[in-house]
Short mmCIF file of C-alpha atoms in Angstrom, two decimals:
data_model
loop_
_atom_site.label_atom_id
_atom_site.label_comp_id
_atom_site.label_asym_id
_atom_site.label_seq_id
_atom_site.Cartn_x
_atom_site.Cartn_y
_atom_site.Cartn_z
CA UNK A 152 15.48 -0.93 13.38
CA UNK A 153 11.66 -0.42 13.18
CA UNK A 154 10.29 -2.16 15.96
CA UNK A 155 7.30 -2.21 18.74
CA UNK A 156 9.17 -2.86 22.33
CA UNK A 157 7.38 -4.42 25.17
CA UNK A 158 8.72 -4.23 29.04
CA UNK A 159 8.80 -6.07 30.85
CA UNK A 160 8.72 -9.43 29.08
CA UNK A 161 8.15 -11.42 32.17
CA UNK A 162 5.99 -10.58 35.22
CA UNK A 163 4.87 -12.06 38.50
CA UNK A 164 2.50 -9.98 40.38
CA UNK A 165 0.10 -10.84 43.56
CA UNK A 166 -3.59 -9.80 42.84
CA UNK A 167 -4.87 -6.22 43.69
CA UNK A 168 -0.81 -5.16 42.88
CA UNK A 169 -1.19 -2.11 40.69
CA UNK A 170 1.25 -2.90 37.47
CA UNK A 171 2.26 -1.34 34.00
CA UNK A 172 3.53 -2.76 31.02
CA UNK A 173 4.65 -0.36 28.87
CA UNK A 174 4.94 0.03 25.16
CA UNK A 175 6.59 1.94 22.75
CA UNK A 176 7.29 2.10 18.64
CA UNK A 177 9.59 4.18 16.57
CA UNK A 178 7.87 4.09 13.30
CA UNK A 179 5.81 7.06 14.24
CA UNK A 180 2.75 5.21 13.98
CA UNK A 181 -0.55 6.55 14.96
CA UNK A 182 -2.35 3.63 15.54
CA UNK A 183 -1.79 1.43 18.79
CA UNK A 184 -3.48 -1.27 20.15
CA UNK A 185 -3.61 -4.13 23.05
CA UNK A 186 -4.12 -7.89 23.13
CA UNK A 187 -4.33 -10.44 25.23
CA UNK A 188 -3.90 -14.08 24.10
CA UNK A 189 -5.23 -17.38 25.82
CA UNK A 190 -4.72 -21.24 24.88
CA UNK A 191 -8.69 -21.59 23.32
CA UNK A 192 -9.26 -18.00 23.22
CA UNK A 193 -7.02 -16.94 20.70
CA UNK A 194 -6.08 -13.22 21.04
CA UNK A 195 -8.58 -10.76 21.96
CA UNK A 196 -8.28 -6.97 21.72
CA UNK A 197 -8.22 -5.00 25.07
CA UNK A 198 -7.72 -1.56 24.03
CA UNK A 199 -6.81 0.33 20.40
CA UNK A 200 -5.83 4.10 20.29
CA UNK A 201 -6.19 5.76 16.81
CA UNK A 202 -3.78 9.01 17.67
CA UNK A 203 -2.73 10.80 20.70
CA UNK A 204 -5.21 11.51 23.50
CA UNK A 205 -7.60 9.02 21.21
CA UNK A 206 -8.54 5.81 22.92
CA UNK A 207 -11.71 3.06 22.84
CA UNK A 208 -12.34 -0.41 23.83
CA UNK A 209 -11.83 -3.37 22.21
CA UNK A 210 -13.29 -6.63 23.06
CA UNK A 211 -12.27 -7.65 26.60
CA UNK A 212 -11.33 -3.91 28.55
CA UNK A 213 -12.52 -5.01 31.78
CA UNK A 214 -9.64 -4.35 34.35
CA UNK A 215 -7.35 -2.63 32.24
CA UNK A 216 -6.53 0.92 31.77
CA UNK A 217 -4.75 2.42 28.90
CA UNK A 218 -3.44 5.87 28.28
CA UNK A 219 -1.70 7.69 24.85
CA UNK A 220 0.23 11.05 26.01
CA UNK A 221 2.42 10.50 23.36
CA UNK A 222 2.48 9.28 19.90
CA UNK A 223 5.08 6.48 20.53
CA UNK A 224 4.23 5.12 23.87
CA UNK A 225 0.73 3.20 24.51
CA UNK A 226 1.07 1.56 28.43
CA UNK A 227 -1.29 -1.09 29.79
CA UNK A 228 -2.75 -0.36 33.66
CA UNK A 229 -3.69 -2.92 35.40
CA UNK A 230 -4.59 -1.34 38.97
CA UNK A 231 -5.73 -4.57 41.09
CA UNK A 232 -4.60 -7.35 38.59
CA UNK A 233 -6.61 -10.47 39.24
CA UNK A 234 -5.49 -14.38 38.56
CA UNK A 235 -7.79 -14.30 35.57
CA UNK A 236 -5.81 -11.34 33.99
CA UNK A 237 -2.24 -13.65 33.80
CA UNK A 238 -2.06 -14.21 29.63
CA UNK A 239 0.05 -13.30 27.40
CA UNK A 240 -0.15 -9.63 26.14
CA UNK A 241 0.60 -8.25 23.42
CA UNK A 242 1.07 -4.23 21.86
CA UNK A 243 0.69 -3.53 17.94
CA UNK A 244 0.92 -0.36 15.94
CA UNK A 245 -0.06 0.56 12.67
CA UNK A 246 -0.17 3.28 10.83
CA UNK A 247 -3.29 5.63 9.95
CA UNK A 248 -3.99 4.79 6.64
CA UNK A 249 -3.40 0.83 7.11
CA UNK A 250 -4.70 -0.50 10.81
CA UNK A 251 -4.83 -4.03 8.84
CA UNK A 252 -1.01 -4.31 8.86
CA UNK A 253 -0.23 -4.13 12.07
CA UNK A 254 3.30 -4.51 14.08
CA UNK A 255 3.62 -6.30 16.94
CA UNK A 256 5.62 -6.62 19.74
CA UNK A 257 7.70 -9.99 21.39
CA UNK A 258 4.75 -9.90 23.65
CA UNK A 259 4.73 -9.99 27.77
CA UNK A 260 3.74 -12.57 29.73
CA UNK A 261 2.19 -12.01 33.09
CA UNK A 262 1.10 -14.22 36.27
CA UNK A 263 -1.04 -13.24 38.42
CA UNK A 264 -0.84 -15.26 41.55
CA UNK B 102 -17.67 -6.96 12.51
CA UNK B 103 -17.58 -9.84 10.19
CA UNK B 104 -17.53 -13.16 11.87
CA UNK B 105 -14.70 -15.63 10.14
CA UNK B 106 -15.14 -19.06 10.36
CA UNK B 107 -11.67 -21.20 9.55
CA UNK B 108 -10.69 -24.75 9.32
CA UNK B 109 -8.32 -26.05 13.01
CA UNK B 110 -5.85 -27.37 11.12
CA UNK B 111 -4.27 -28.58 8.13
CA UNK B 112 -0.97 -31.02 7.70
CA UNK B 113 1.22 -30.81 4.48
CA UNK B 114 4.38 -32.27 3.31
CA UNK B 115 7.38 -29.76 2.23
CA UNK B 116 7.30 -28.58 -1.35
CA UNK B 117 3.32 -28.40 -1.73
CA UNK B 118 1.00 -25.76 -1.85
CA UNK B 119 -1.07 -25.01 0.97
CA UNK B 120 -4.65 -23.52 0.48
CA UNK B 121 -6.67 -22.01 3.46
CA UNK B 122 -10.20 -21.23 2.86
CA UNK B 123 -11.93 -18.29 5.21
CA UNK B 124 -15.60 -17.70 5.79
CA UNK B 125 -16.92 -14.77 6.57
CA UNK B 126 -20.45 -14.51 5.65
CA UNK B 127 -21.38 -11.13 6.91
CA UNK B 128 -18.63 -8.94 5.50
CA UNK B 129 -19.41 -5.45 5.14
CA UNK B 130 -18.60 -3.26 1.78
CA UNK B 131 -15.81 -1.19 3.77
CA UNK B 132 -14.43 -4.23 5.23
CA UNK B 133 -10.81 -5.84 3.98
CA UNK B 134 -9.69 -9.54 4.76
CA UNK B 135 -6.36 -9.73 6.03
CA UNK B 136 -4.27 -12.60 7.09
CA UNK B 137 -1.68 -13.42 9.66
CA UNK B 138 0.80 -15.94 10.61
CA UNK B 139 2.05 -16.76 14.43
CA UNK B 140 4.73 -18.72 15.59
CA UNK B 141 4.48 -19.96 19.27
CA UNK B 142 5.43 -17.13 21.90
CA UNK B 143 5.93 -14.74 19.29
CA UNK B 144 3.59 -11.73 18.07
CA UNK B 145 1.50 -12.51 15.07
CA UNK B 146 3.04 -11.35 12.05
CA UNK B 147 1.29 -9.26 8.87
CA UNK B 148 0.99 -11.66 5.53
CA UNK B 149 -1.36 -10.29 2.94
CA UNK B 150 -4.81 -8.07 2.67
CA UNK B 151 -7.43 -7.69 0.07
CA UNK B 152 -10.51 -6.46 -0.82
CA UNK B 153 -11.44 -8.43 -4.06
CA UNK B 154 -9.94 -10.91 -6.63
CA UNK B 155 -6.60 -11.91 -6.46
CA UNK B 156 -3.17 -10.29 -4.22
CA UNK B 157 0.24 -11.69 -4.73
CA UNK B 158 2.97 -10.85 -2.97
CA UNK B 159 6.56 -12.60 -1.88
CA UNK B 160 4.70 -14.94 0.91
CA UNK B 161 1.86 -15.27 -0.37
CA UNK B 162 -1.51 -15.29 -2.60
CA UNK B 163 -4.92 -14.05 -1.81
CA UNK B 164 -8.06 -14.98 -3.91
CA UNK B 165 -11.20 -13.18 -2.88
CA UNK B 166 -14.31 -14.08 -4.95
CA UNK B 167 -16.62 -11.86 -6.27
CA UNK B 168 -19.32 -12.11 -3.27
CA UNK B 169 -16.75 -11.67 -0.49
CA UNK B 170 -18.15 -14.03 1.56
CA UNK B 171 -14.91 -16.67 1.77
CA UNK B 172 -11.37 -15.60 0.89
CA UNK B 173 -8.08 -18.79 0.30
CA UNK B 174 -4.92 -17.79 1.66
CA UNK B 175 -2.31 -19.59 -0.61
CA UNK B 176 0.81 -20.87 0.24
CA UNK B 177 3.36 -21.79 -2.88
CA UNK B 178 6.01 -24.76 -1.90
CA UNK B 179 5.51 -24.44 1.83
CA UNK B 180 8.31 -25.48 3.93
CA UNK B 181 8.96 -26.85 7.66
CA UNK B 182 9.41 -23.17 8.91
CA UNK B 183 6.12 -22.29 7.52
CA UNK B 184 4.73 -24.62 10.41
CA UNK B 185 2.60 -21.63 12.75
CA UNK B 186 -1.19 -20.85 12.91
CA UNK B 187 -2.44 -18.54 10.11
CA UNK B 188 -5.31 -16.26 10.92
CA UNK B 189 -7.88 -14.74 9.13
CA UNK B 190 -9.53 -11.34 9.75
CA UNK B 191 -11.94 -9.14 8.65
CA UNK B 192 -11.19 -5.12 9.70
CA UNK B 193 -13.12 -2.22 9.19
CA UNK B 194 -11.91 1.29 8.73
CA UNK B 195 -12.78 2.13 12.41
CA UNK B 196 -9.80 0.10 14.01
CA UNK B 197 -10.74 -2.69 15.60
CA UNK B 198 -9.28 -6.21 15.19
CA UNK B 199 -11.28 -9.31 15.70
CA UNK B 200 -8.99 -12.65 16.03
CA UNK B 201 -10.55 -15.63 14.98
CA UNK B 202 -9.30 -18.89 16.69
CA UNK B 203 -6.78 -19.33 13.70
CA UNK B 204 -5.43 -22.59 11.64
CA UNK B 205 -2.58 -24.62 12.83
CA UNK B 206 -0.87 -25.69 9.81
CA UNK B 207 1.63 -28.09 10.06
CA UNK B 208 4.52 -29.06 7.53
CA UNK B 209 6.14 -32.48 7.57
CA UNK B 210 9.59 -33.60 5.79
#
């Protein structure tokens, strides 16, 4: 099944307690990008990777780190989460030729206490 | 990238069609409107994209006009699990998304 997997779903972290959420896709998609989504904010992008070794910033990447090694595997670093980083994240893919249609994933939600 | 401007929310009753007007003023020639739909704790899900005039597909309609500026997603016979918020976008070819704050549509019996 052609999916976008997010782990873990549910976090709860202490600020300045370095954490990943990972993210991968099996629709060899080259596209990848991060969101984060607050009540009033709506979602916001934190990160986007276009291909392998290919990353930029989106809207919000203050406090988060990404990397993209490999095609099917786009993790979120958070290295000294903060309370104002708990939100609900989410990880899309797309492919090249279509970044509008985008895939997303069940989402995570983290606290950051 | 294009600001869109979109109404809160909207309330229908099963059965009717549900329009949703976009505005997005300062929409550049490369740029496509897309739309997507979220339901509560879940990822927001692909609908329809366009460029100019009219898209159909199985969900959904798309009429575009021919100054870009405002875009209607359409809705045929909506239904109670139709209820979620519907978002419109305008992306460029270089990537990057920009959410708006979305319209909660709501579908009563």
């Amino acid at each position: 099944e052609a999916q976008v997997t997010q782990n873990p779903r549910y976090l709860i972290t202490v600020t300045g307690k370095k954490l990943t959420v990972t993210c991968s896709q099996n629709m060899n998609h080259e596209y990848m990008s991060w969101y984060r989504q607050d009540p009033g904010l709506g979602l916001r992008q934190i990160y986007y990777s276009m291909n392998v070794e290919v990353t930029d910033k989106g809207d919000v990447p203050e406090g988060y780190k990404v990397s993209r090694k490999e095609k099917r595997n786009f993790p979120l670093i958070l290295e000294s989460p903060s309370p104002n980083q708990t939100s609900l994240y989410f990880c899309a893919s797309a492919t090249g030729s279509s970044y509008n249609e985008q895939f997303f994933g069940p989402g995570t939600r983290l606290t950051v206490l | 990238l294009a600001k869109t401007t979109q109404p809160i929310s909207m309330d229908s009753y099963e059965g009717q069609e549900v329009n949703i007007t976009c505005s997005h003023n300062n929409i550049a020639t490369n740029d496509y409107i897309t739309w997507y739909q979220q339901f509560p704790s879940q990822g927001p899900r692909f609908i329809i994209q366009g460029y100019k005039t009219k898209v159909t597909n199985e969900v959904a309609s798309l009429f575009i006009p021919a100054d870009r500026k405002s875009s209607t997603l359409s809705l045929p016979r909506v239904s109670l699990s139709d209820t979620a918020v519907y978002y419109c976008l305008v992306v460029n070819s270089w990537g990057k998304l920009q959410f708006g704050s979305g319209t909660q549509v709501v579908v009563t019996p």
